[in-house]
């Protein structure tokens, strides 16, 4: 068996052995949601002070306001009662270091992990790639603060989003652990700087 | 200011004050990824034993293998080197309690949070809904174990997923904190029970 799998299962057994959260309700107790990046350095429960049961956490590559993220946000408010949403990107995000053309080329060459050199990502070998990567929008980022603002605006403008929900925008600094606010969304209007 | 926003910012200030993880590298140190639900009761770092920097975590409503989740998975392996993936759904998931028709009806009536009664979700008032909810696939779940198996199979069959990546499937029990494995994916083949 994979050592990673064994480690995860052993860590879970230790967690379950002292588990005392079995009576938590389904709706988030503190009524909010965080949309953030999948980046390994980010622990939203730690950086935002969450305990089990407190808040919904949606994560994807970049913390982007994709259609699928908005699917989750709408379910969160409409069925489970969250009333405030936080969009939290971060410094040194992997989404800053490539674009759709690069990713399409890399995947067309090989499905293996690319190497990162000073000149950017490149394939070490070229066996068995796929052109499908050219048909995917990867939602890369050129300017981190601008991306947060655009994502807040995209959520704000969505026809299924209740205009009464405040949406806050932050960039988390992976060097300091700090959340730095970049956009303060008014309830129904556009974000204000 | 929202009291929630103040609480999050105060919790973050406390986290940053003792932050000592500023030197972590971008690629996940332990080389794996977890795809799981946004549910507030789930803390993947706790239930799987993750520290900051260890692993990618992708979360959406249901922990489903949507196209956007697969976008994140492919970036995780191709550019950031994860080599094993865990798909982790959970008991008492909100996605079990509605279907696309129900959600379309609810959103057509109102964008406000629905009330949950013994007969299911219903709108308390009917001001300002939108028909757009009928055009969204909500990715609800009828059978939790079957959904995990199907999601592992969907990822396994994706043309941009390296067949060498093992994909494991679990249901997390919100009453006990335990991960229960439901599918053990062979490297290149179909999941085996």
Short mmCIF file of C-alpha atoms in Angstrom, two decimals:
data_model
loop_
_atom_site.label_atom_id
_atom_site.label_comp_id
_atom_site.label_asym_id
_atom_site.label_seq_id
_atom_site.Cartn_x
_atom_site.Cartn_y
_atom_site.Cartn_z
CA UNK A 1 0.00 0.00 0.00
CA UNK A 2 1.03 3.58 -0.63
CA UNK A 3 2.79 5.07 2.35
CA UNK A 4 0.78 8.26 1.84
CA UNK A 5 -2.45 6.30 2.06
CA UNK A 6 -1.28 4.57 5.23
CA UNK A 7 -0.30 7.91 6.76
CA UNK A 8 -3.66 9.50 5.92
CA UNK A 9 -5.56 6.54 7.34
CA UNK A 10 -3.44 6.49 10.52
CA UNK A 11 -3.89 10.25 11.00
CA UNK A 12 -7.62 9.80 10.53
CA UNK A 13 -7.76 6.96 13.07
CA UNK A 14 -6.09 9.25 15.62
CA UNK A 15 -8.56 12.06 14.81
CA UNK A 16 -11.57 9.75 15.08
CA UNK A 17 -10.32 8.27 18.36
CA UNK A 18 -10.81 11.58 20.14
CA UNK A 19 -13.66 12.87 17.95
CA UNK A 20 -16.34 14.78 19.86
CA UNK A 21 -18.06 16.72 17.05
CA UNK A 22 -20.64 14.10 16.10
CA UNK A 23 -23.62 16.30 16.91
CA UNK A 24 -22.90 19.24 14.64
CA UNK A 25 -25.75 20.46 12.43
CA UNK A 26 -25.54 20.51 8.63
CA UNK A 27 -25.94 24.31 8.13
CA UNK A 28 -22.76 26.26 8.99
CA UNK A 29 -23.09 27.54 12.56
CA UNK A 30 -21.40 30.87 11.85
CA UNK A 31 -23.25 31.44 8.56
CA UNK A 32 -20.42 32.27 6.20
CA UNK A 33 -18.39 30.82 3.34
CA UNK A 34 -14.78 31.11 2.18
CA UNK A 35 -13.78 30.63 -1.47
CA UNK A 36 -10.02 30.12 -1.63
CA UNK A 37 -7.19 28.38 -3.49
CA UNK A 38 -6.28 24.68 -3.24
CA UNK A 39 -2.67 25.72 -2.47
CA UNK A 40 -1.10 23.41 0.12
CA UNK A 41 0.25 26.31 2.20
CA UNK A 42 -3.24 27.62 2.91
CA UNK A 43 -5.21 26.25 5.85
CA UNK A 44 -8.44 28.28 5.89
CA UNK A 45 -9.49 26.84 9.26
CA UNK A 46 -6.26 28.15 10.74
CA UNK A 47 -5.90 31.45 8.88
CA UNK A 48 -9.54 32.41 9.48
CA UNK A 49 -10.15 30.76 12.84
CA UNK A 50 -12.67 28.05 11.94
CA UNK A 51 -13.75 25.08 14.00
CA UNK A 52 -15.59 22.11 12.55
CA UNK A 53 -19.16 23.16 11.81
CA UNK A 54 -18.48 26.89 11.44
CA UNK A 55 -18.32 27.74 7.74
CA UNK A 56 -18.37 26.38 4.20
CA UNK A 57 -15.01 26.24 2.44
CA UNK A 58 -14.83 26.06 -1.37
CA UNK A 59 -11.39 25.55 -2.92
CA UNK A 60 -10.07 25.26 -6.46
CA UNK A 61 -6.93 26.15 -8.41
CA UNK A 62 -6.64 29.89 -7.83
CA UNK A 63 -9.72 30.31 -5.65
CA UNK A 64 -11.45 31.47 -8.84
CA UNK A 65 -15.13 32.35 -9.20
CA UNK A 66 -15.76 29.66 -11.80
CA UNK A 67 -19.25 28.48 -12.68
CA UNK A 68 -18.67 25.49 -10.43
CA UNK A 69 -17.59 27.65 -7.50
CA UNK A 70 -20.74 29.74 -7.97
CA UNK A 71 -22.80 26.51 -8.01
CA UNK A 72 -21.42 25.84 -4.54
CA UNK A 73 -21.96 29.41 -3.33
CA UNK A 74 -25.61 29.43 -4.44
CA UNK A 75 -26.28 26.10 -2.70
CA UNK A 76 -24.54 27.48 0.39
CA UNK A 77 -26.86 30.49 0.67
CA UNK A 78 -30.09 29.15 -0.79
CA UNK A 79 -30.23 25.84 1.08
CA UNK A 80 -27.80 26.19 3.98
CA UNK A 81 -28.16 29.81 4.96
CA UNK A 82 -24.72 31.41 4.64
CA UNK A 83 -25.07 35.20 4.67
CA UNK A 84 -21.52 36.48 3.99
CA UNK A 85 -18.86 35.30 1.55
CA UNK A 86 -15.07 35.76 1.55
CA UNK A 87 -13.01 35.42 -1.67
CA UNK A 88 -9.39 34.79 -0.64
CA UNK A 89 -6.57 34.45 -3.17
CA UNK A 90 -2.90 34.45 -2.13
CA UNK A 91 0.60 35.59 -2.99
CA UNK A 92 2.96 33.30 -4.96
CA UNK A 93 -0.03 31.49 -6.49
CA UNK A 94 0.84 28.82 -9.05
CA UNK A 95 -1.80 30.32 -11.36
CA UNK A 96 0.51 33.30 -11.92
CA UNK A 97 3.19 31.18 -13.58
CA UNK A 98 1.54 29.87 -16.72
CA UNK A 99 -1.16 30.66 -19.25
CA UNK A 100 -3.62 28.66 -21.35
CA UNK A 101 -1.22 28.33 -24.30
CA UNK A 102 1.59 27.02 -22.10
CA UNK A 103 -0.66 24.49 -20.40
CA UNK A 104 -2.08 23.35 -23.73
CA UNK A 105 1.42 22.81 -25.11
CA UNK A 106 2.63 20.98 -21.99
CA UNK A 107 -0.32 18.59 -21.92
CA UNK A 108 -0.11 17.99 -25.67
CA UNK A 109 3.45 16.77 -25.10
CA UNK A 110 2.99 14.64 -21.99
CA UNK A 111 0.68 13.97 -19.05
CA UNK A 112 3.68 13.56 -16.69
CA UNK A 113 4.59 16.32 -14.24
CA UNK A 114 6.53 19.11 -15.95
CA UNK A 115 9.88 20.34 -14.70
CA UNK A 116 10.21 23.93 -13.56
CA UNK A 117 13.35 25.71 -14.71
CA UNK A 118 14.29 29.37 -14.86
CA UNK A 119 12.71 29.60 -18.28
CA UNK A 120 9.42 28.16 -17.00
CA UNK A 121 7.71 24.78 -17.10
CA UNK A 122 8.92 22.19 -19.62
CA UNK A 123 8.29 18.52 -20.27
CA UNK A 124 11.09 16.14 -19.33
CA UNK A 125 9.82 13.51 -21.74
CA UNK A 126 7.16 13.48 -24.43
CA UNK A 127 5.17 10.25 -24.15
CA UNK A 128 1.43 10.23 -24.54
CA UNK A 129 0.11 13.76 -24.28
CA UNK A 130 -3.39 14.89 -25.19
CA UNK A 131 -4.73 17.84 -27.20
CA UNK A 132 -7.66 18.12 -24.75
CA UNK A 133 -5.76 20.66 -22.66
CA UNK A 134 -6.26 23.19 -25.45
CA UNK A 135 -10.03 22.95 -24.93
CA UNK A 136 -9.92 23.81 -21.21
CA UNK A 137 -10.04 27.31 -19.76
CA UNK A 138 -7.44 27.10 -16.96
CA UNK A 139 -8.36 30.39 -15.22
CA UNK A 140 -4.78 31.55 -14.78
CA UNK A 141 -4.00 34.89 -13.13
CA UNK A 142 -1.90 37.81 -14.34
CA UNK A 143 -2.48 40.28 -11.47
CA UNK A 144 -3.48 38.85 -8.13
CA UNK A 145 -5.38 41.84 -6.75
CA UNK A 146 -7.16 42.41 -10.06
CA UNK A 147 -8.20 38.75 -10.09
CA UNK A 148 -9.77 39.06 -6.64
CA UNK A 149 -11.69 42.14 -7.69
CA UNK A 150 -12.89 40.51 -10.89
CA UNK A 151 -13.95 37.36 -9.06
CA UNK A 152 -15.93 39.37 -6.51
CA UNK A 153 -17.55 41.32 -9.34
CA UNK A 154 -18.38 38.12 -11.23
CA UNK A 155 -20.10 36.63 -8.19
CA UNK A 156 -21.85 39.93 -7.46
CA UNK A 157 -23.27 40.09 -10.98
CA UNK A 158 -24.49 36.48 -11.10
CA UNK A 159 -28.28 36.22 -11.54
CA UNK A 160 -28.60 33.52 -8.85
CA UNK A 161 -26.67 35.43 -6.17
CA UNK A 162 -28.81 37.25 -3.62
CA UNK A 163 -27.73 40.92 -3.80
CA UNK A 164 -27.99 41.18 0.00
CA UNK A 165 -24.90 38.98 0.53
CA UNK A 166 -21.75 40.97 1.30
CA UNK A 167 -18.71 39.64 -0.59
CA UNK A 168 -15.27 40.51 0.76
CA UNK A 169 -12.00 40.12 -1.17
CA UNK A 170 -8.54 39.40 0.26
CA UNK A 171 -5.06 38.29 -0.72
CA UNK A 172 -3.47 35.96 1.83
CA UNK A 173 0.29 36.47 2.17
CA UNK A 174 2.02 33.08 2.29
CA UNK A 175 5.12 34.68 3.81
CA UNK A 176 3.37 36.31 6.78
CA UNK A 177 0.09 34.43 7.20
CA UNK A 178 -1.79 37.73 6.91
CA UNK A 179 -5.05 38.43 5.11
CA UNK A 180 -4.90 41.74 3.25
CA UNK A 181 -8.23 43.10 2.09
CA UNK A 182 -8.37 44.27 -1.51
CA UNK A 183 -12.04 44.76 -2.08
CA UNK A 184 -14.87 45.66 0.19
CA UNK A 185 -18.11 44.77 -1.54
CA UNK A 186 -21.15 46.86 -0.86
CA UNK A 187 -24.26 44.81 -0.51
CA UNK A 188 -25.90 45.44 -3.82
CA UNK A 189 -23.38 47.55 -5.66
CA UNK A 190 -20.00 47.15 -7.17
CA UNK A 191 -16.95 46.52 -5.03
CA UNK A 192 -15.36 49.64 -3.63
CA UNK A 193 -11.60 49.84 -3.36
CA UNK B 1 -18.65 46.31 10.05
CA UNK B 2 -19.96 42.77 10.05
CA UNK B 3 -19.16 40.97 13.26
CA UNK B 4 -18.21 37.90 11.21
CA UNK B 5 -15.71 39.95 9.23
CA UNK B 6 -14.24 41.34 12.44
CA UNK B 7 -13.98 37.86 13.93
CA UNK B 8 -12.24 36.47 10.84
CA UNK B 9 -9.79 39.37 10.75
CA UNK B 10 -9.05 39.06 14.47
CA UNK B 11 -8.52 35.30 14.19
CA UNK B 12 -6.18 35.93 11.26
CA UNK B 13 -4.20 38.53 13.19
CA UNK B 14 -3.66 35.97 15.96
CA UNK B 15 -2.58 33.34 13.41
CA UNK B 16 -0.17 35.73 11.68
CA UNK B 17 1.31 36.88 15.00
CA UNK B 18 2.80 33.43 15.62
CA UNK B 19 3.22 32.44 11.95
CA UNK B 20 6.40 30.47 11.24
CA UNK B 21 5.56 28.84 7.88
CA UNK B 22 6.82 31.63 5.61
CA UNK B 23 9.42 29.46 3.89
CA UNK B 24 7.19 26.71 2.56
CA UNK B 25 7.62 25.79 -1.11
CA UNK B 26 4.78 26.07 -3.64
CA UNK B 27 4.56 22.35 -4.59
CA UNK B 28 2.85 20.21 -1.92
CA UNK B 29 5.57 18.64 0.25
CA UNK B 30 3.76 15.32 0.65
CA UNK B 31 2.73 15.12 -3.01
CA UNK B 32 -0.97 14.38 -2.76
CA UNK B 33 -4.38 16.00 -3.20
CA UNK B 34 -7.76 15.69 -1.50
CA UNK B 35 -11.03 16.44 -3.32
CA UNK B 36 -13.80 16.83 -0.74
CA UNK B 37 -17.04 18.63 0.11
CA UNK B 38 -17.38 22.26 1.23
CA UNK B 39 -19.43 21.01 4.23
CA UNK B 40 -18.63 23.04 7.35
CA UNK B 41 -18.23 19.94 9.52
CA UNK B 42 -15.30 18.69 7.45
CA UNK B 43 -11.78 19.87 8.25
CA UNK B 44 -9.54 17.95 5.83
CA UNK B 45 -6.38 19.14 7.58
CA UNK B 46 -7.65 17.59 10.80
CA UNK B 47 -9.35 14.47 9.45
CA UNK B 48 -6.38 13.57 7.21
CA UNK B 49 -3.52 14.95 9.29
CA UNK B 50 -2.27 17.81 7.11
CA UNK B 51 0.06 20.62 8.07
CA UNK B 52 0.44 23.78 6.00
CA UNK B 53 2.41 22.92 2.86
CA UNK B 54 1.54 19.22 2.76
CA UNK B 55 -1.22 18.69 0.21
CA UNK B 56 -3.63 20.34 -2.20
CA UNK B 57 -7.25 20.52 -1.05
CA UNK B 58 -10.06 21.03 -3.59
CA UNK B 59 -13.56 21.54 -2.22
CA UNK B 60 -17.00 22.09 -3.76
CA UNK B 61 -20.61 21.27 -2.98
CA UNK B 62 -20.56 17.48 -2.69
CA UNK B 63 -16.86 16.98 -3.38
CA UNK B 64 -17.91 16.15 -6.93
CA UNK B 65 -15.60 15.44 -9.86
CA UNK B 66 -16.90 18.37 -11.90
CA UNK B 67 -14.98 19.73 -14.88
CA UNK B 68 -13.70 22.51 -12.63
CA UNK B 69 -12.49 20.06 -9.99
CA UNK B 70 -10.66 18.14 -12.72
CA UNK B 71 -9.12 21.42 -13.93
CA UNK B 72 -7.62 21.76 -10.44
CA UNK B 73 -6.51 18.11 -10.29
CA UNK B 74 -4.71 18.32 -13.64
CA UNK B 75 -2.88 21.51 -12.62
CA UNK B 76 -1.99 19.80 -9.33
CA UNK B 77 -0.26 16.87 -11.02
CA UNK B 78 1.04 18.43 -14.22
CA UNK B 79 2.58 21.57 -12.72
CA UNK B 80 2.90 20.89 -9.00
CA UNK B 81 3.71 17.21 -8.89
CA UNK B 82 1.00 15.53 -6.81
CA UNK B 83 1.13 11.77 -7.36
CA UNK B 84 -1.92 10.42 -5.42
CA UNK B 85 -5.47 11.71 -5.19
CA UNK B 86 -8.18 11.12 -2.55
CA UNK B 87 -11.89 11.66 -3.33
CA UNK B 88 -13.71 12.07 -0.01
CA UNK B 89 -17.47 12.53 0.24
CA UNK B 90 -19.34 12.31 3.56
CA UNK B 91 -22.46 11.12 5.33
CA UNK B 92 -25.44 13.49 5.80
CA UNK B 93 -24.33 15.53 2.78
CA UNK B 94 -26.67 18.39 1.80
CA UNK B 95 -26.49 17.19 -1.81
CA UNK B 96 -28.62 14.18 -0.82
CA UNK B 97 -31.62 16.35 0.09
CA UNK B 98 -32.60 17.98 -3.19
CA UNK B 99 -32.52 17.49 -6.94
CA UNK B 100 -32.18 19.76 -9.98
CA UNK B 101 -35.96 20.27 -10.35
CA UNK B 102 -36.34 21.28 -6.68
CA UNK B 103 -33.45 23.72 -6.87
CA UNK B 104 -34.76 25.21 -10.11
CA UNK B 105 -38.18 25.73 -8.56
CA UNK B 106 -36.79 27.23 -5.35
CA UNK B 107 -34.55 29.72 -7.18
CA UNK B 108 -37.32 30.64 -9.61
CA UNK B 109 -39.39 31.67 -6.61
CA UNK B 110 -36.80 33.55 -4.56
CA UNK B 111 -33.07 34.04 -4.05
CA UNK B 112 -33.50 34.15 -0.25
CA UNK B 113 -32.53 31.15 1.88
CA UNK B 114 -35.21 28.45 1.81
CA UNK B 115 -36.74 26.99 4.95
CA UNK B 116 -36.28 23.31 5.67
CA UNK B 117 -39.38 21.53 6.94
CA UNK B 118 -40.28 17.87 7.20
CA UNK B 119 -41.59 17.99 3.65
CA UNK B 120 -38.33 19.41 2.34
CA UNK B 121 -37.05 22.84 1.36
CA UNK B 122 -39.58 25.59 0.64
CA UNK B 123 -39.46 29.33 0.06
CA UNK B 124 -40.71 31.49 2.90
CA UNK B 125 -41.40 34.38 0.54
CA UNK B 126 -41.42 34.75 -3.22
CA UNK B 127 -39.71 38.00 -4.16
CA UNK B 128 -37.34 38.19 -7.07
CA UNK B 129 -36.34 34.72 -8.11
CA UNK B 130 -34.55 33.80 -11.33
CA UNK B 131 -35.12 31.08 -13.94
CA UNK B 132 -31.34 30.69 -14.31
CA UNK B 133 -31.29 27.92 -11.72
CA UNK B 134 -33.00 25.67 -14.25
CA UNK B 135 -29.96 25.98 -16.52
CA UNK B 136 -27.45 24.81 -13.90
CA UNK B 137 -26.45 21.20 -13.27
CA UNK B 138 -26.32 21.07 -9.47
CA UNK B 139 -24.57 17.68 -9.17
CA UNK B 140 -26.83 16.36 -6.42
CA UNK B 141 -26.34 12.86 -4.99
CA UNK B 142 -28.78 9.98 -4.62
CA UNK B 143 -26.45 7.30 -3.23
CA UNK B 144 -23.31 8.45 -1.45
CA UNK B 145 -21.12 5.43 -2.09
CA UNK B 146 -22.19 5.22 -5.72
CA UNK B 147 -21.35 8.90 -6.16
CA UNK B 148 -17.82 8.37 -4.86
CA UNK B 149 -17.31 5.44 -7.20
CA UNK B 150 -18.66 7.38 -10.18
CA UNK B 151 -16.50 10.40 -9.36
CA UNK B 152 -13.36 8.25 -9.13
CA UNK B 153 -14.30 6.62 -12.44
CA UNK B 154 -14.93 9.99 -14.09
CA UNK B 155 -11.52 11.28 -13.03
CA UNK B 156 -9.87 7.98 -14.02
CA UNK B 157 -11.36 8.19 -17.52
CA UNK B 158 -10.45 11.84 -18.15
CA UNK B 159 -8.07 12.27 -21.12
CA UNK B 160 -5.85 14.73 -19.21
CA UNK B 161 -5.39 12.53 -16.14
CA UNK B 162 -2.14 10.58 -16.01
CA UNK B 163 -3.17 6.89 -15.70
CA UNK B 164 -0.31 6.32 -13.23
CA UNK B 165 -2.04 8.35 -10.48
CA UNK B 166 -3.81 6.19 -7.88
CA UNK B 167 -7.24 7.58 -6.96
CA UNK B 168 -8.76 6.47 -3.66
CA UNK B 169 -12.43 6.92 -2.69
CA UNK B 170 -13.83 7.38 0.83
CA UNK B 171 -16.96 8.44 2.70
CA UNK B 172 -16.19 10.49 5.82
CA UNK B 173 -18.63 9.82 8.66
CA UNK B 174 -19.64 13.13 10.26
CA UNK B 175 -20.82 11.29 13.38
CA UNK B 176 -17.56 9.48 14.09
CA UNK B 177 -14.86 11.43 12.22
CA UNK B 178 -13.86 8.23 10.42
CA UNK B 179 -12.85 7.81 6.79
CA UNK B 180 -14.38 4.67 5.31
CA UNK B 181 -12.89 3.51 2.04
CA UNK B 182 -15.38 2.68 -0.71
CA UNK B 183 -13.20 2.36 -3.73
CA UNK B 184 -9.61 1.40 -4.23
CA UNK B 185 -8.55 2.49 -7.67
CA UNK B 186 -6.01 0.49 -9.51
CA UNK B 187 -3.46 2.62 -11.26
CA UNK B 188 -4.66 2.36 -14.81
CA UNK B 189 -7.80 0.33 -14.53
CA UNK B 190 -11.26 0.73 -13.16
CA UNK B 191 -11.88 1.05 -9.46
CA UNK B 192 -12.12 -2.22 -7.61
CA UNK B 193 -14.53 -2.52 -4.71
#
